[in-house]
mmCIF file of C-alpha atoms in Angstrom:
data_model
loop_
_atom_site.group_PDB
_atom_site.id
_atom_site.type_symbol
_atom_site.label_atom_id
_atom_site.label_comp_id
_atom_site.label_asym_id
_atom_site.label_seq_id
_atom_site.Cartn_x
_atom_site.Cartn_y
_atom_site.Cartn_z
ATOM 1 C CA GLY L 1 5.106 8.481 10.318
ATOM 2 C CA ALA L 2 6.702 5.245 10.705
ATOM 3 C CA VAL L 3 10.069 4.171 9.093
ATOM 4 C CA VAL L 4 9.985 0.830 7.666
ATOM 5 C CA SER L 5 13.100 -0.727 6.047
ATOM 6 C CA GLN L 6 13.423 -3.541 3.409
ATOM 7 C CA HIS L 7 16.613 -5.601 2.615
ATOM 8 C CA PRO L 8 17.401 -6.106 0.021
ATOM 9 C CA SER L 9 16.261 -3.421 -2.427
ATOM 10 C CA ARG L 10 16.733 -5.388 -5.487
ATOM 11 C CA VAL L 11 17.905 -9.170 -6.092
ATOM 12 C CA ILE L 12 18.349 -11.141 -9.028
ATOM 13 C CA CYS L 13 18.881 -15.035 -8.336
ATOM 14 C CA LYS L 14 18.641 -18.001 -10.653
ATOM 15 C CA SER L 15 15.548 -20.215 -11.130
ATOM 16 C CA GLY L 16 15.271 -22.807 -8.304
ATOM 17 C CA THR L 17 17.050 -20.783 -5.575
ATOM 18 C CA SER L 18 15.428 -19.172 -2.331
ATOM 19 C CA VAL L 19 15.292 -15.835 -1.425
ATOM 20 C CA LYS L 20 14.834 -14.046 1.684
ATOM 21 C CA ILE L 21 13.413 -10.537 2.314
ATOM 22 C CA GLU L 22 13.509 -8.754 5.573
ATOM 23 C CA CYS L 23 11.138 -6.032 6.754
ATOM 24 C CA ARG L 24 12.156 -4.037 9.617
ATOM 25 C CA SER L 25 10.133 -1.486 11.590
ATOM 26 C CA LEU L 26 12.849 0.973 12.750
ATOM 27 C CA ASP L 27 10.853 3.155 15.321
ATOM 28 C CA PHE L 28 8.204 1.202 16.894
ATOM 29 C CA GLN L 29 7.269 -2.537 17.904
ATOM 30 C CA ALA L 30 4.728 -4.061 15.234
ATOM 31 C CA THR L 31 2.367 -6.949 16.258
ATOM 32 C CA THR L 32 1.167 -7.112 12.710
ATOM 33 C CA MET L 33 2.920 -6.599 9.348
ATOM 34 C CA PHE L 34 1.540 -7.076 6.138
ATOM 35 C CA TRP L 35 3.164 -8.440 2.792
ATOM 36 C CA TYR L 36 2.278 -7.383 -0.784
ATOM 37 C CA ARG L 37 3.069 -8.091 -4.384
ATOM 38 C CA GLN L 38 2.691 -5.515 -7.225
ATOM 39 C CA PHE L 39 3.084 -5.984 -10.647
ATOM 40 C CA PRO L 40 4.115 -3.065 -13.168
ATOM 41 C CA LYS L 41 1.855 -0.248 -12.780
ATOM 42 C CA LYS L 42 -0.840 -2.467 -11.112
ATOM 43 C CA SER L 43 -2.303 -2.140 -7.505
ATOM 44 C CA LEU L 44 -0.961 -3.939 -4.679
ATOM 45 C CA MET L 45 -2.151 -7.514 -3.892
ATOM 46 C CA LEU L 46 -2.193 -8.661 -0.338
ATOM 47 C CA MET L 47 -0.258 -11.819 0.028
ATOM 48 C CA ALA L 48 -0.648 -12.518 3.945
ATOM 49 C CA THR L 49 -0.748 -10.854 7.187
ATOM 50 C CA SER L 50 2.010 -11.756 9.604
ATOM 51 C CA ASN L 51 1.393 -11.878 13.227
ATOM 52 C CA GLU L 52 4.292 -11.638 15.633
ATOM 53 C CA GLY L 53 4.610 -15.072 17.355
ATOM 54 C CA SER L 54 2.133 -16.841 15.584
ATOM 55 C CA LYS L 55 1.382 -18.404 12.051
ATOM 56 C CA ALA L 56 0.811 -15.798 9.262
ATOM 57 C CA THR L 57 -2.465 -15.599 7.688
ATOM 58 C CA TYR L 58 -2.286 -16.029 3.727
ATOM 59 C CA GLU L 59 -4.818 -14.756 1.169
ATOM 60 C CA GLN L 60 -6.724 -17.006 -0.832
ATOM 61 C CA GLY L 61 -4.662 -18.318 -3.687
ATOM 62 C CA VAL L 62 -1.349 -17.498 -2.337
ATOM 63 C CA GLU L 63 0.899 -20.670 -1.576
ATOM 64 C CA LYS L 64 1.990 -20.910 2.001
ATOM 65 C CA ASP L 65 4.837 -23.503 1.307
ATOM 66 C CA LYS L 66 5.884 -21.147 -1.502
ATOM 67 C CA PHE L 67 6.172 -17.915 0.286
ATOM 68 C CA LEU L 68 7.380 -18.566 4.014
ATOM 69 C CA ILE L 69 6.691 -15.706 6.366
ATOM 70 C CA ASN L 70 8.160 -15.558 9.667
ATOM 71 C CA HIS L 71 7.701 -12.691 12.268
ATOM 72 C CA ALA L 72 10.092 -13.748 15.132
ATOM 73 C CA SER L 73 10.132 -10.468 16.606
ATOM 74 C CA LEU L 74 8.181 -7.101 16.964
ATOM 75 C CA THR L 75 10.607 -5.292 14.658
ATOM 76 C CA LEU L 76 11.226 -7.852 11.860
ATOM 77 C CA SER L 77 9.424 -9.958 9.732
ATOM 78 C CA THR L 78 10.975 -12.298 6.529
ATOM 79 C CA LEU L 79 9.354 -13.279 3.449
ATOM 80 C CA THR L 80 11.202 -16.118 2.090
ATOM 81 C CA VAL L 81 10.510 -17.112 -1.665
ATOM 82 C CA THR L 82 11.157 -20.682 -1.870
ATOM 83 C CA SER L 83 12.279 -22.217 -5.360
ATOM 84 C CA ALA L 84 11.996 -19.149 -7.075
ATOM 85 C CA HIS L 85 10.638 -18.986 -10.745
ATOM 86 C CA PRO L 86 10.572 -16.618 -13.524
ATOM 87 C CA GLU L 87 6.909 -15.909 -12.561
ATOM 88 C CA ASP L 88 7.660 -15.084 -9.246
ATOM 89 C CA SER L 89 9.385 -11.885 -10.286
ATOM 90 C CA SER L 90 7.647 -8.724 -9.132
ATOM 91 C CA PHE L 91 7.991 -5.858 -6.533
ATOM 92 C CA TYR L 92 7.296 -7.269 -3.075
ATOM 93 C CA ILE L 93 6.530 -4.506 -0.260
ATOM 94 C CA CYS L 94 5.596 -4.939 3.023
ATOM 95 C CA SER L 95 3.599 -2.555 5.544
ATOM 96 C CA VAL L 96 3.381 -2.144 9.282
ATOM 97 C CA VAL L 97 0.765 -1.101 11.531
ATOM 98 C CA PRO L 98 1.881 0.931 14.628
ATOM 99 C CA GLY L 99 -0.600 0.100 17.422
ATOM 100 C CA THR L 100 -3.843 -1.866 17.801
ATOM 101 C CA SER L 101 -6.588 0.917 18.098
ATOM 102 C CA GLY L 102 -7.701 -0.043 14.477
ATOM 103 C CA GLU L 103 -7.299 3.450 13.440
ATOM 104 C CA GLU L 104 -4.034 3.202 12.908
ATOM 105 C CA THR L 105 -2.230 3.765 9.277
ATOM 106 C CA GLN L 106 -0.354 1.456 7.549
ATOM 107 C CA TYR L 107 3.055 2.411 6.838
ATOM 108 C CA PHE L 108 5.041 0.649 3.967
ATOM 109 C CA GLY L 109 8.452 0.018 3.308
ATOM 110 C CA PRO L 110 10.391 0.978 0.063
ATOM 111 C CA GLY L 111 9.976 -2.272 -1.485
ATOM 112 C CA THR L 112 12.117 -4.934 -2.893
ATOM 113 C CA ARG L 113 12.606 -5.467 -6.572
ATOM 114 C CA LEU L 114 13.026 -9.401 -7.408
ATOM 115 C CA LEU L 115 14.069 -10.849 -10.840
ATOM 116 C CA VAL L 116 14.313 -14.412 -11.262
ATOM 117 C CA LEU L 117 16.553 -15.529 -14.254
ATOM 118 C CA ALA C 1 -17.441 -7.269 0.392
ATOM 119 C CA GLN C 2 -15.177 -4.251 0.506
ATOM 120 C CA SER C 3 -14.140 -2.498 -2.628
ATOM 121 C CA VAL C 4 -12.532 0.465 -4.083
ATOM 122 C CA ALA C 5 -12.812 2.054 -7.474
ATOM 123 C CA GLN C 6 -10.508 4.560 -9.056
ATOM 124 C CA PRO C 7 -12.389 5.270 -12.495
ATOM 125 C CA GLU C 8 -9.285 6.944 -14.254
ATOM 126 C CA ASP C 9 -5.874 5.115 -15.099
ATOM 127 C CA GLN C 10 -4.643 8.451 -15.774
ATOM 128 C CA VAL C 11 -5.088 12.185 -15.159
ATOM 129 C CA ASN C 12 -3.489 14.851 -16.926
ATOM 130 C CA VAL C 13 -3.213 18.319 -15.535
ATOM 131 C CA ALA C 14 -1.052 21.458 -16.261
ATOM 132 C CA GLU C 15 1.138 22.839 -13.465
ATOM 133 C CA GLY C 16 -0.343 25.488 -11.154
ATOM 134 C CA ASN C 17 -3.993 24.086 -12.375
ATOM 135 C CA PRO C 18 -5.747 22.170 -9.433
ATOM 136 C CA LEU C 19 -6.038 18.714 -9.654
ATOM 137 C CA THR C 20 -8.585 15.733 -8.445
ATOM 138 C CA VAL C 21 -7.965 11.866 -8.387
ATOM 139 C CA LYS C 22 -11.407 10.130 -7.640
ATOM 140 C CA CYS C 23 -12.112 7.376 -5.572
ATOM 141 C CA THR C 24 -15.307 5.696 -4.830
ATOM 142 C CA TYR C 25 -15.883 2.918 -2.062
ATOM 143 C CA SER C 26 -18.195 0.283 -0.765
ATOM 144 C CA VAL C 27 -18.061 -1.092 2.558
ATOM 145 C CA SER C 28 -20.610 -2.756 4.821
ATOM 146 C CA GLY C 29 -19.927 -0.640 7.758
ATOM 147 C CA ASN C 30 -17.791 2.629 8.855
ATOM 148 C CA PRO C 31 -15.415 3.069 6.278
ATOM 149 C CA TYR C 32 -11.641 4.165 7.098
ATOM 150 C CA LEU C 33 -10.359 5.964 4.075
ATOM 151 C CA PHE C 34 -6.498 6.599 2.749
ATOM 152 C CA TRP C 35 -4.578 7.918 0.077
ATOM 153 C CA TYR C 36 -1.026 6.916 -0.755
ATOM 154 C CA VAL C 37 1.381 8.046 -3.369
ATOM 155 C CA GLN C 38 3.996 6.085 -5.013
ATOM 156 C CA TYR C 39 6.953 7.160 -6.661
ATOM 157 C CA PRO C 40 8.893 4.681 -9.356
ATOM 158 C CA ASN C 41 10.357 1.628 -7.877
ATOM 159 C CA ARG C 42 9.588 2.976 -4.590
ATOM 160 C CA GLY C 43 6.922 1.888 -1.466
ATOM 161 C CA LEU C 44 3.939 3.669 -0.898
ATOM 162 C CA GLN C 45 3.876 6.911 1.191
ATOM 163 C CA PHE C 46 0.770 7.926 3.627
ATOM 164 C CA LEU C 47 -0.722 11.327 2.272
ATOM 165 C CA LEU C 48 -3.958 11.311 4.367
ATOM 166 C CA LYS C 49 -6.615 9.475 6.010
ATOM 167 C CA TYR C 50 -10.295 9.831 6.969
ATOM 168 C CA ILE C 51 -11.589 7.867 10.185
ATOM 169 C CA THR C 52 -14.312 10.164 11.676
ATOM 170 C CA GLY C 53 -14.872 13.955 12.023
ATOM 171 C CA ASP C 54 -14.524 16.748 9.546
ATOM 172 C CA ASN C 55 -15.073 15.588 6.120
ATOM 173 C CA LEU C 56 -12.529 17.556 4.602
ATOM 174 C CA VAL C 57 -9.116 16.106 5.402
ATOM 175 C CA LYS C 58 -5.914 17.879 5.054
ATOM 176 C CA GLY C 59 -2.661 16.013 4.614
ATOM 177 C CA SER C 60 1.012 15.976 3.403
ATOM 178 C CA TYR C 61 2.144 18.318 0.424
ATOM 179 C CA GLY C 62 -0.766 20.351 0.328
ATOM 180 C CA PHE C 63 -3.373 17.544 -0.414
ATOM 181 C CA GLU C 64 -6.574 17.168 0.833
ATOM 182 C CA ALA C 65 -9.530 14.928 0.484
ATOM 183 C CA GLU C 66 -13.101 15.328 1.016
ATOM 184 C CA PHE C 67 -15.219 12.368 2.542
ATOM 185 C CA ASN C 68 -18.972 12.370 0.799
ATOM 186 C CA LYS C 69 -20.976 9.481 2.378
ATOM 187 C CA SER C 70 -23.971 10.139 0.372
ATOM 188 C CA GLN C 71 -21.849 9.672 -3.003
ATOM 189 C CA THR C 72 -19.549 7.052 -1.020
ATOM 190 C CA SER C 73 -16.488 9.188 -2.362
ATOM 191 C CA PHE C 74 -13.333 10.248 -1.165
ATOM 192 C CA HIS C 75 -11.378 12.113 -3.831
ATOM 193 C CA LEU C 76 -8.251 13.334 -3.626
ATOM 194 C CA LYS C 77 -7.552 17.196 -4.441
ATOM 195 C CA LYS C 78 -4.783 19.879 -4.780
ATOM 196 C CA PRO C 79 -5.499 23.608 -5.507
ATOM 197 C CA SER C 80 -2.228 23.602 -7.577
ATOM 198 C CA ALA C 81 -0.458 21.199 -9.121
ATOM 199 C CA LEU C 82 3.049 20.535 -9.130
ATOM 200 C CA VAL C 83 5.238 18.754 -11.532
ATOM 201 C CA SER C 84 6.760 16.739 -8.799
ATOM 202 C CA ASP C 85 3.271 15.607 -8.004
ATOM 203 C CA SER C 86 3.410 13.266 -10.768
ATOM 204 C CA ALA C 87 3.478 9.719 -9.343
ATOM 205 C CA LEU C 88 0.929 6.963 -8.950
ATOM 206 C CA TYR C 89 -2.048 7.649 -6.331
ATOM 207 C CA PHE C 90 -3.763 4.739 -4.627
ATOM 208 C CA CYS C 91 -6.762 4.903 -2.569
ATOM 209 C CA ALA C 92 -7.738 2.555 -0.073
ATOM 210 C CA VAL C 93 -10.247 1.426 2.342
ATOM 211 C CA ARG C 94 -10.877 -0.648 5.642
ATOM 212 C CA GLU C 95 -14.092 -1.396 7.333
ATOM 213 C CA GLY C 96 -14.023 0.233 10.412
ATOM 214 C CA SER C 97 -15.282 -2.437 12.599
ATOM 215 C CA SER C 98 -12.704 -4.836 10.762
ATOM 216 C CA ASN C 99 -9.958 -6.432 13.355
ATOM 217 C CA THR C 100 -7.673 -7.439 10.498
ATOM 218 C CA GLY C 101 -6.264 -4.399 9.489
ATOM 219 C CA LYS C 102 -6.404 -5.161 5.683
ATOM 220 C CA LEU C 103 -6.667 -2.416 3.207
ATOM 221 C CA ILE C 104 -8.404 -2.871 0.193
ATOM 222 C CA PHE C 105 -6.740 -0.790 -2.560
ATOM 223 C CA GLY C 106 -8.027 0.886 -5.912
ATOM 224 C CA GLN C 107 -5.982 -0.142 -8.925
ATOM 225 C CA GLY C 108 -4.347 3.313 -8.962
ATOM 226 C CA THR C 109 -4.291 6.433 -10.877
ATOM 227 C CA THR C 110 -1.163 7.662 -12.436
ATOM 228 C CA LEU C 111 -0.948 11.669 -12.161
ATOM 229 C CA GLN C 112 0.999 13.302 -14.831
ATOM 230 C CA VAL C 113 1.541 17.190 -14.173
ATOM 231 C CA LYS C 114 2.883 18.967 -17.468
ATOM 232 C CA PRO C 115 5.245 22.079 -16.975
#
């Protein structure tokens, strides 16, 4: 399967600051990446679809100005949580799709644990 | 609308016994079905998928799943459970004709394998 990394794995920040999370596809080029949020012992909630070279597509209810997504290259997408607040504390996971045939598997990064104090 | 249901929050089995984790789905077209496993504080690991062909799909770590179109199910199975199989399991579906690539996940089932 594909290798996906996320950095940082864990971050603690003060309320009001911004946090950037990186998602890298290490062994193939990914035109599409997805960002998810997961609460403890809960399913994944899709936040947005990140498309290389174009604006991200956000799911209903996700604030695009709050969660900034940049997919500047075929191997890197970033999620920036702006003016973070304690309710933004969560586990953020990215995934990548290696290809465009429609049958591809999504491969997931190891996740980033965000704690906002 | 697409949806996935995992009716059991938790499944408990004894080591060495067979295990089944249930999943049913709803899509308007042909389903692409996936199973993932998540260990604590980790991302999701791909186990297996059904796109087309043989209804019985074999995947990683000895897991398999059977696609049943009439029952709209895709239950995950393993003949002999290991303690190390204890984790959170997610079923996911994508409509085959969808060009967005988005997956819809079930709510997850915690598998507890006891020695």
